[in-house]
Short mmCIF file of C-alpha atoms in Angstrom, two decimals:
data_model
loop_
_atom_site.label_atom_id
_atom_site.label_comp_id
_atom_site.label_asym_id
_atom_site.label_seq_id
_atom_site.Cartn_x
_atom_site.Cartn_y
_atom_site.Cartn_z
CA ASN N 1218 94.22 95.86 65.30
CA SER N 1219 94.78 96.76 61.58
CA PRO N 1220 96.25 94.11 59.49
CA VAL N 1221 99.98 94.69 58.49
CA ILE N 1222 100.04 95.00 54.83
CA THR N 1223 103.10 93.66 53.12
CA PRO N 1224 103.97 92.77 49.35
CA VAL N 1225 103.98 89.31 48.64
CA LEU N 1226 104.84 87.35 45.37
CA CYS N 1227 101.89 85.19 44.37
CA GLY N 1228 104.32 82.86 42.66
CA SER N 1229 106.04 82.16 45.94
CA SER N 1230 102.83 81.02 47.75
CA GLY N 1231 101.73 78.94 44.69
CA ILE N 1232 98.75 81.22 43.76
CA ASN N 1233 99.94 82.05 40.19
CA ALA N 1234 103.23 80.39 39.33
CA GLU N 1235 102.42 80.13 35.84
CA TYR N 1236 102.52 83.86 35.33
CA GLY N 1237 104.82 84.84 38.42
CA GLY N 1238 101.91 86.97 39.62
CA CYS N 1239 102.01 89.79 42.48
CA GLU N 1240 99.89 90.40 45.35
CA LEU N 1241 99.91 93.33 47.56
CA ASP N 1242 97.47 92.53 50.27
CA PHE N 1243 94.58 95.30 50.43
CA THR N 1244 96.90 97.37 48.05
CA LEU N 1245 97.18 95.98 44.51
CA SER N 1246 95.27 92.96 43.74
CA CYS N 1247 96.90 89.77 42.59
CA LEU N 1248 94.17 89.78 39.88
CA TRP N 1249 95.09 93.11 38.50
CA CYS N 1250 98.91 92.33 38.33
CA ARG N 1251 98.06 89.13 36.64
CA LYS N 1252 96.05 91.00 34.04
CA GLN N 1253 98.95 93.14 33.18
CA GLU N 1254 101.34 90.16 32.86
CA ARG N 1255 99.14 88.18 30.57
CA ARG N 1256 98.79 91.19 28.45
CA ARG N 1257 102.43 91.58 28.25
CA THR N 1258 103.20 87.80 27.76
CA SER N 1259 100.64 87.58 24.92
CA LYS N 1260 102.69 90.08 22.96
CA GLY N 1261 105.59 87.80 23.09
CA THR N 1262 107.45 89.16 26.22
CA ASP N 1263 109.17 86.66 28.21
CA LYS N 1264 108.32 85.70 31.64
CA MET N 1265 111.20 87.36 33.34
CA LYS N 1266 110.33 90.74 31.54
CA ALA N 1267 106.78 90.28 32.95
CA LEU N 1268 108.23 89.65 36.61
CA GLY N 1269 110.32 92.81 36.02
CA VAL N 1270 107.19 94.74 35.32
CA MET N 1271 105.67 93.40 38.42
CA LEU N 1272 108.65 94.42 40.55
CA VAL N 1273 108.43 98.01 38.99
CA ILE N 1274 104.92 98.07 40.02
CA VAL N 1275 105.72 96.94 43.68
CA PHE N 1276 108.50 99.49 44.02
CA ALA N 1277 106.52 102.23 42.45
CA VAL N 1278 103.84 101.82 45.17
CA GLN N 1279 106.42 101.67 47.75
CA ALA N 1280 107.79 104.85 46.41
CA LEU N 1281 104.74 106.81 47.47
CA GLY N 1282 106.07 106.52 51.18
CA ALA N 1283 102.92 105.03 52.50
CA ASP N 1284 102.83 103.12 55.72
CA PHE N 1285 100.36 100.40 54.47
CA SER N 1286 99.47 99.35 58.02
CA GLU N 1287 97.64 102.61 58.00
CA TYR N 1288 95.32 101.65 55.00
CA LEU N 1289 92.11 99.87 55.12
CA PRO N 1290 89.92 98.63 52.41
CA SER N 1291 86.65 100.48 51.47
CA PRO N 1292 84.02 99.80 48.70
CA GLY N 1293 85.88 102.23 46.33
CA GLY N 1294 89.55 101.49 47.14
CA LEU N 1295 92.37 101.41 49.79
CA VAL N 1296 91.97 104.56 52.09
CA HIS N 1297 94.12 105.83 54.98
CA LYS N 1298 92.77 105.60 58.38
CA THR N 1299 92.86 109.44 58.87
CA CYS N 1300 90.35 109.79 55.70
CA ILE N 1301 87.77 107.70 57.53
CA ASN N 1302 84.76 109.43 58.68
CA ILE N 1303 82.28 107.40 60.99
CA LEU N 1304 78.93 109.10 60.69
CA PRO N 1305 77.01 110.02 64.02
CA ASP N 1306 73.61 108.67 64.76
CA ASP N 1307 72.27 112.54 64.51
CA LEU N 1308 73.49 112.86 61.01
CA ILE N 1309 71.29 115.48 58.94
CA GLU N 1310 73.35 115.42 55.89
CA ILE N 1311 77.00 115.38 54.40
CA LYS N 1312 77.21 118.58 52.18
CA LYS N 1313 79.84 119.22 49.64
CA GLY N 1314 81.73 122.47 49.96
CA GLU N 1315 84.31 124.42 48.04
CA ASN N 1316 87.87 123.38 47.23
CA ASP N 1317 86.93 119.58 48.11
CA ASP N 1318 85.86 120.38 51.56
CA HIS N 1319 82.87 118.47 52.95
CA TYR N 1320 80.60 119.34 56.02
CA ILE N 1321 79.21 116.70 58.23
CA ILE N 1322 75.94 118.65 59.40
CA THR N 1323 74.19 117.23 62.57
CA GLU N 1324 71.70 118.24 65.17
CA LYS N 1325 74.54 119.67 67.19
CA GLY N 1326 76.21 121.71 64.34
CA GLU N 1327 78.55 121.10 61.60
CA ILE N 1328 81.95 119.59 61.16
CA ARG N 1329 84.25 120.64 58.35
CA VAL N 1330 86.14 117.81 56.69
CA PRO N 1331 88.96 118.90 54.34
CA ALA N 1332 90.33 116.89 51.58
CA CYS N 1333 92.35 114.02 52.98
CA LYS N 1334 96.19 114.35 52.73
CA HIS N 1335 96.64 110.78 51.77
CA LYS N 1336 95.17 109.74 48.40
CA LYS N 1337 94.19 106.21 47.66
CA VAL N 1338 96.89 104.13 46.43
CA VAL N 1339 95.03 101.62 44.25
CA PRO N 1340 93.50 102.24 40.90
CA ARG N 1341 89.78 102.95 41.53
CA GLN N 1342 88.46 99.51 40.26
CA SER N 1343 91.30 97.37 41.30
CA GLY N 1344 88.98 95.65 43.87
CA TRP N 1345 85.93 95.14 41.48
CA VAL N 1346 86.14 91.48 40.24
CA THR N 1347 82.83 91.47 38.29
CA TRP N 1348 79.93 93.70 38.02
CA ALA N 1349 76.72 94.98 35.96
CA MET N 1350 76.81 98.48 34.82
CA TYR N 1351 74.09 100.85 33.22
CA SER N 1352 74.78 104.38 32.22
CA HIS N 1353 71.69 106.48 31.63
CA LYS N 1354 71.87 109.49 29.21
CA GLU N 1355 70.29 111.83 32.03
CA ALA N 1356 70.54 112.01 35.73
CA ILE N 1357 69.19 109.04 37.75
CA SER N 1358 66.80 109.99 40.43
CA SER N 1359 66.62 106.51 42.21
CA THR N 1360 67.55 102.86 42.24
CA GLN N 1361 67.36 99.89 44.29
CA SER N 1362 68.16 96.47 44.54
CA THR N 1363 67.53 93.33 46.78
CA TRP N 1364 70.00 90.42 47.56
CA THR N 1365 70.22 87.72 50.34
CA VAL N 1366 73.13 87.55 52.78
CA PRO N 1367 75.31 84.42 51.75
CA ASP N 1368 76.61 81.73 54.20
CA MET N 1369 79.80 82.32 56.00
CA PRO N 1370 83.15 81.80 53.79
CA GLU N 1371 84.75 78.40 54.85
CA VAL N 1372 88.14 80.03 54.91
CA ASN N 1373 88.75 83.31 56.95
CA HIS N 1374 92.22 84.73 56.38
CA ASN N 1375 91.78 88.47 56.49
CA GLN N 1376 89.62 88.82 53.35
CA THR N 1377 87.14 91.50 52.83
CA ILE N 1378 84.15 91.12 50.40
CA PHE N 1379 81.82 93.66 49.44
CA PHE N 1380 78.38 93.24 47.57
CA TRP N 1381 76.72 96.40 46.67
CA ASN N 1382 74.35 98.40 44.34
CA GLY N 1383 75.39 101.99 44.00
CA LEU N 1384 75.56 105.08 41.66
CA GLU N 1385 78.55 107.22 40.31
CA PRO N 1386 78.33 110.59 38.87
CA VAL N 1387 79.29 111.44 35.24
CA SER N 1388 83.14 111.82 36.25
CA GLN N 1389 83.04 108.41 38.01
CA MET N 1390 85.31 109.91 40.67
CA ALA N 1391 82.87 109.15 43.59
CA VAL N 1392 80.40 106.49 44.49
CA LEU N 1393 77.18 106.34 46.72
CA GLN N 1394 76.46 102.68 47.96
CA PRO N 1395 74.55 100.52 50.41
CA VAL N 1396 77.03 97.76 50.97
CA LEU N 1397 76.91 94.29 52.56
CA GLN N 1398 80.57 93.43 53.55
CA PHE N 1399 82.31 90.55 55.09
CA GLY N 1400 85.61 91.02 57.05
CA LEU N 1401 87.40 94.14 58.06
CA SER N 1402 86.83 97.39 56.34
CA ALA N 1403 87.22 100.96 56.76
CA GLY N 1404 84.08 101.09 58.62
CA GLY N 1405 84.82 98.34 61.00
CA GLY N 1406 83.89 94.69 60.97
CA GLY N 1407 85.36 91.32 61.36
CA TYR N 1408 84.31 87.66 60.92
CA TYR N 1409 80.69 88.42 60.23
CA TRP N 1410 78.25 90.10 57.63
CA ALA N 1411 77.15 93.55 58.09
CA ILE N 1412 75.57 96.35 56.00
CA ALA N 1413 76.56 100.09 55.91
CA SER N 1414 75.99 102.95 53.65
CA TRP N 1415 79.01 104.78 52.19
CA TYR N 1416 80.17 107.60 50.10
CA VAL N 1417 83.77 107.40 48.72
CA ASP N 1418 85.59 109.62 46.30
CA ASP N 1419 88.94 109.89 44.45
CA SER N 1420 89.96 112.81 46.81
CA GLY N 1421 90.15 110.10 49.50
CA HIS N 1422 87.20 111.24 51.49
CA VAL N 1423 85.30 108.27 53.08
CA PHE N 1424 81.93 108.57 54.79
CA VAL N 1425 80.43 105.60 56.33
CA THR N 1426 77.52 104.83 58.78
CA LYS N 1427 77.78 102.42 61.77
CA LEU N 1428 77.78 98.72 60.67
CA LEU N 1429 74.51 96.93 61.24
CA ALA N 1430 75.15 93.03 61.54
CA ALA N 1431 73.17 90.58 59.39
CA SER N 1432 72.85 86.88 59.22
CA PRO N 1433 73.02 84.31 56.51
CA GLY N 1434 69.63 83.94 54.67
CA GLU N 1435 68.47 87.50 55.58
CA ILE N 1436 67.28 89.91 52.72
CA ILE N 1437 69.01 93.18 52.14
CA LEU N 1438 67.12 96.21 50.42
CA GLY N 1439 69.68 98.77 49.05
CA THR N 1440 68.01 102.05 48.02
CA LEU N 1441 69.57 105.31 46.68
CA VAL N 1442 66.92 108.23 46.28
CA GLN N 1443 67.50 111.92 45.58
CA MET N 1444 65.15 113.76 47.59
CA ASN N 1445 63.33 117.16 46.49
CA ASN N 1446 66.22 119.17 48.06
CA GLY N 1447 68.90 117.38 46.09
CA THR N 1448 70.05 115.36 48.92
CA TRP N 1449 70.67 111.56 48.45
CA ASN N 1450 69.18 109.16 50.81
CA VAL N 1451 71.35 105.98 50.77
CA THR N 1452 70.06 103.21 52.71
CA GLY N 1453 70.74 99.57 53.63
CA LYS N 1454 67.76 97.79 55.18
CA ASN N 1455 67.52 94.47 56.68
CA ILE N 1456 64.16 93.47 55.51
CA ASN N 1457 63.99 90.69 58.13
CA SER N 1458 64.70 92.65 61.15
CA GLY N 1459 63.47 96.05 60.01
CA GLU N 1460 66.73 97.58 60.88
CA HIS N 1461 68.32 100.10 58.45
CA VAL N 1462 71.42 102.49 58.19
CA SER N 1463 71.17 105.66 56.17
CA LEU N 1464 73.64 108.09 54.85
CA PHE N 1465 72.56 111.66 53.40
CA TYR N 1466 74.67 113.29 50.92
CA ASN N 1467 74.20 116.65 49.11
CA ASN N 1468 76.37 117.77 46.15
CA PRO N 1469 74.35 119.94 43.95
CA HIS N 1470 76.84 120.05 41.14
CA GLN N 1471 76.91 116.40 40.28
CA ASP N 1472 74.49 114.37 38.30
CA TYR N 1473 74.57 110.70 38.95
CA VAL N 1474 74.23 108.57 35.62
CA HIS N 1475 75.99 105.27 36.42
CA ALA N 1476 74.31 102.39 38.26
CA TYR N 1477 76.15 99.33 39.36
CA GLN N 1478 75.65 95.65 40.89
CA VAL N 1479 79.11 94.79 42.01
CA LEU N 1480 81.10 92.10 43.60
CA GLU N 1481 84.39 93.73 45.06
CA GLN N 1482 86.94 92.00 47.19
CA TYR N 1483 90.33 92.38 48.81
CA ASN N 1484 92.77 89.87 49.69
CA VAL N 1485 90.95 86.88 48.42
CA ASN N 1486 93.51 84.58 47.00
CA ARG N 1487 91.75 81.15 46.79
CA CYS N 1488 88.15 80.22 46.19
CA ALA N 1489 87.17 78.89 49.53
CA MET N 1490 87.68 82.45 50.77
CA TYR N 1491 84.39 83.37 49.08
CA PRO N 1492 80.97 82.19 50.43
CA PRO N 1493 80.20 78.56 49.55
CA ASN N 1494 77.09 79.49 47.79
CA GLY N 1495 78.68 80.39 44.77
CA SER N 1496 76.60 83.11 43.48
CA ILE N 1497 74.42 85.98 44.87
CA THR N 1498 71.45 87.50 42.96
CA PHE N 1499 70.55 91.01 42.76
CA SER N 1500 66.70 91.17 42.29
CA ASP N 1501 63.88 93.54 42.15
CA ILE N 1502 66.25 96.26 40.42
CA SER N 1503 64.53 99.39 39.74
CA VAL N 1504 66.22 102.61 38.12
CA PHE N 1505 64.11 105.97 37.81
CA SER N 1506 65.36 109.10 35.90
CA GLN N 1507 63.31 112.50 36.72
CA ASN N 1508 60.97 110.03 38.78
CA LYS N 1509 60.29 108.06 35.77
CA LYS N 1510 61.05 104.42 35.50
CA VAL N 1511 63.53 103.43 32.71
CA THR N 1512 64.38 99.99 31.57
CA PRO N 1513 68.23 99.50 32.29
CA LYS N 1514 70.36 97.49 29.75
CA TRP N 1515 72.76 96.12 32.12
CA VAL N 1516 76.28 95.21 30.68
CA SER N 1517 78.36 92.71 32.27
CA LYS N 1518 81.91 93.49 33.14
CA ARG N 1519 84.89 91.60 34.79
CA GLN N 1520 88.53 91.93 35.54
CA ASP N 1521 91.10 89.03 35.48
CA LEU N 1522 89.57 86.20 37.43
CA LEU N 1523 90.64 83.76 40.20
CA CYS N 1524 87.65 81.51 40.53
CA LYS N 1525 85.78 82.15 37.22
CA GLU N 1526 83.69 85.09 38.71
CA ASN N 1527 81.24 86.47 36.32
CA THR N 1528 78.10 88.45 35.98
CA LYS N 1529 75.01 87.20 34.41
CA VAL N 1530 72.26 89.69 33.21
CA LEU N 1531 69.10 87.46 33.53
CA ASN N 1532 66.83 90.46 32.67
CA GLU N 1533 66.39 94.27 33.48
CA THR N 1534 65.57 93.62 37.07
CA THR N 1535 67.72 90.65 37.82
CA VAL N 1536 71.54 90.27 37.97
CA GLU N 1537 73.54 87.19 39.13
CA ILE N 1538 76.98 87.34 40.14
CA VAL N 1539 78.77 84.04 40.14
CA TYR N 1540 82.09 83.49 42.08
#
């Protein structure tokens, strides 16, 4: 069953009493709301006004008329269940059509997928906690990273955690990504680690492969390669077992220029809900443009933090995310 998503005041649960923060589980992150309030408080606005701003945010989201129990987290935002497309095993490719239509092309034929009627209700990066980003001046033709599946979180309380490498186009309105997840997502899941390959865009389209379970200590290889026909092959592979999940996406009108290594989470409200390892390392990173290797200059970024999460760029091939 899908979790019931209700607005909760962080301050009422002791999470952020100092700033009177807000938390909309899987909807608006507590971290995002706290960031807004700190900014306003630093300008001399008293805490009651900051709390008033928080309530405006809550009511504005409620005014969208959304039944939040119908939304699930994806590695790209909160999405309505009717927007989710679990891809069949005989997938040939997903092709971008006109007017925001997409087509799932399989060995049996093609399925038209119109733009979803339900738009995402969170800012695009609201779940992004800390990440490394590299923007290339020309189209990227491939990238890859490896990382190790962490231990199980000590506390399981409906949190969803995503670790992924991926690419965005110039517009930054879509993302291709092989993802390691813990918890429930738009692709399924539960109290275990699993890998899947995803395409998510700002029109609400969500395409995801089946989940492939993974165990702590196993090594994940995430690759994104643009083939000669323009189709992207997005693959998450378990190096230990040899199993993999692949998504094929074709949009001839999009150049992908932004590369990422990301920690994204929804509903993590205390540090014990993260894995106990304390960090994850993306290594053996490579980026190619026009099939020529480039030296990425990674820039570390983060939003307002709960557990001192941060990204350390060790070199062009290694990025450590601390949580």
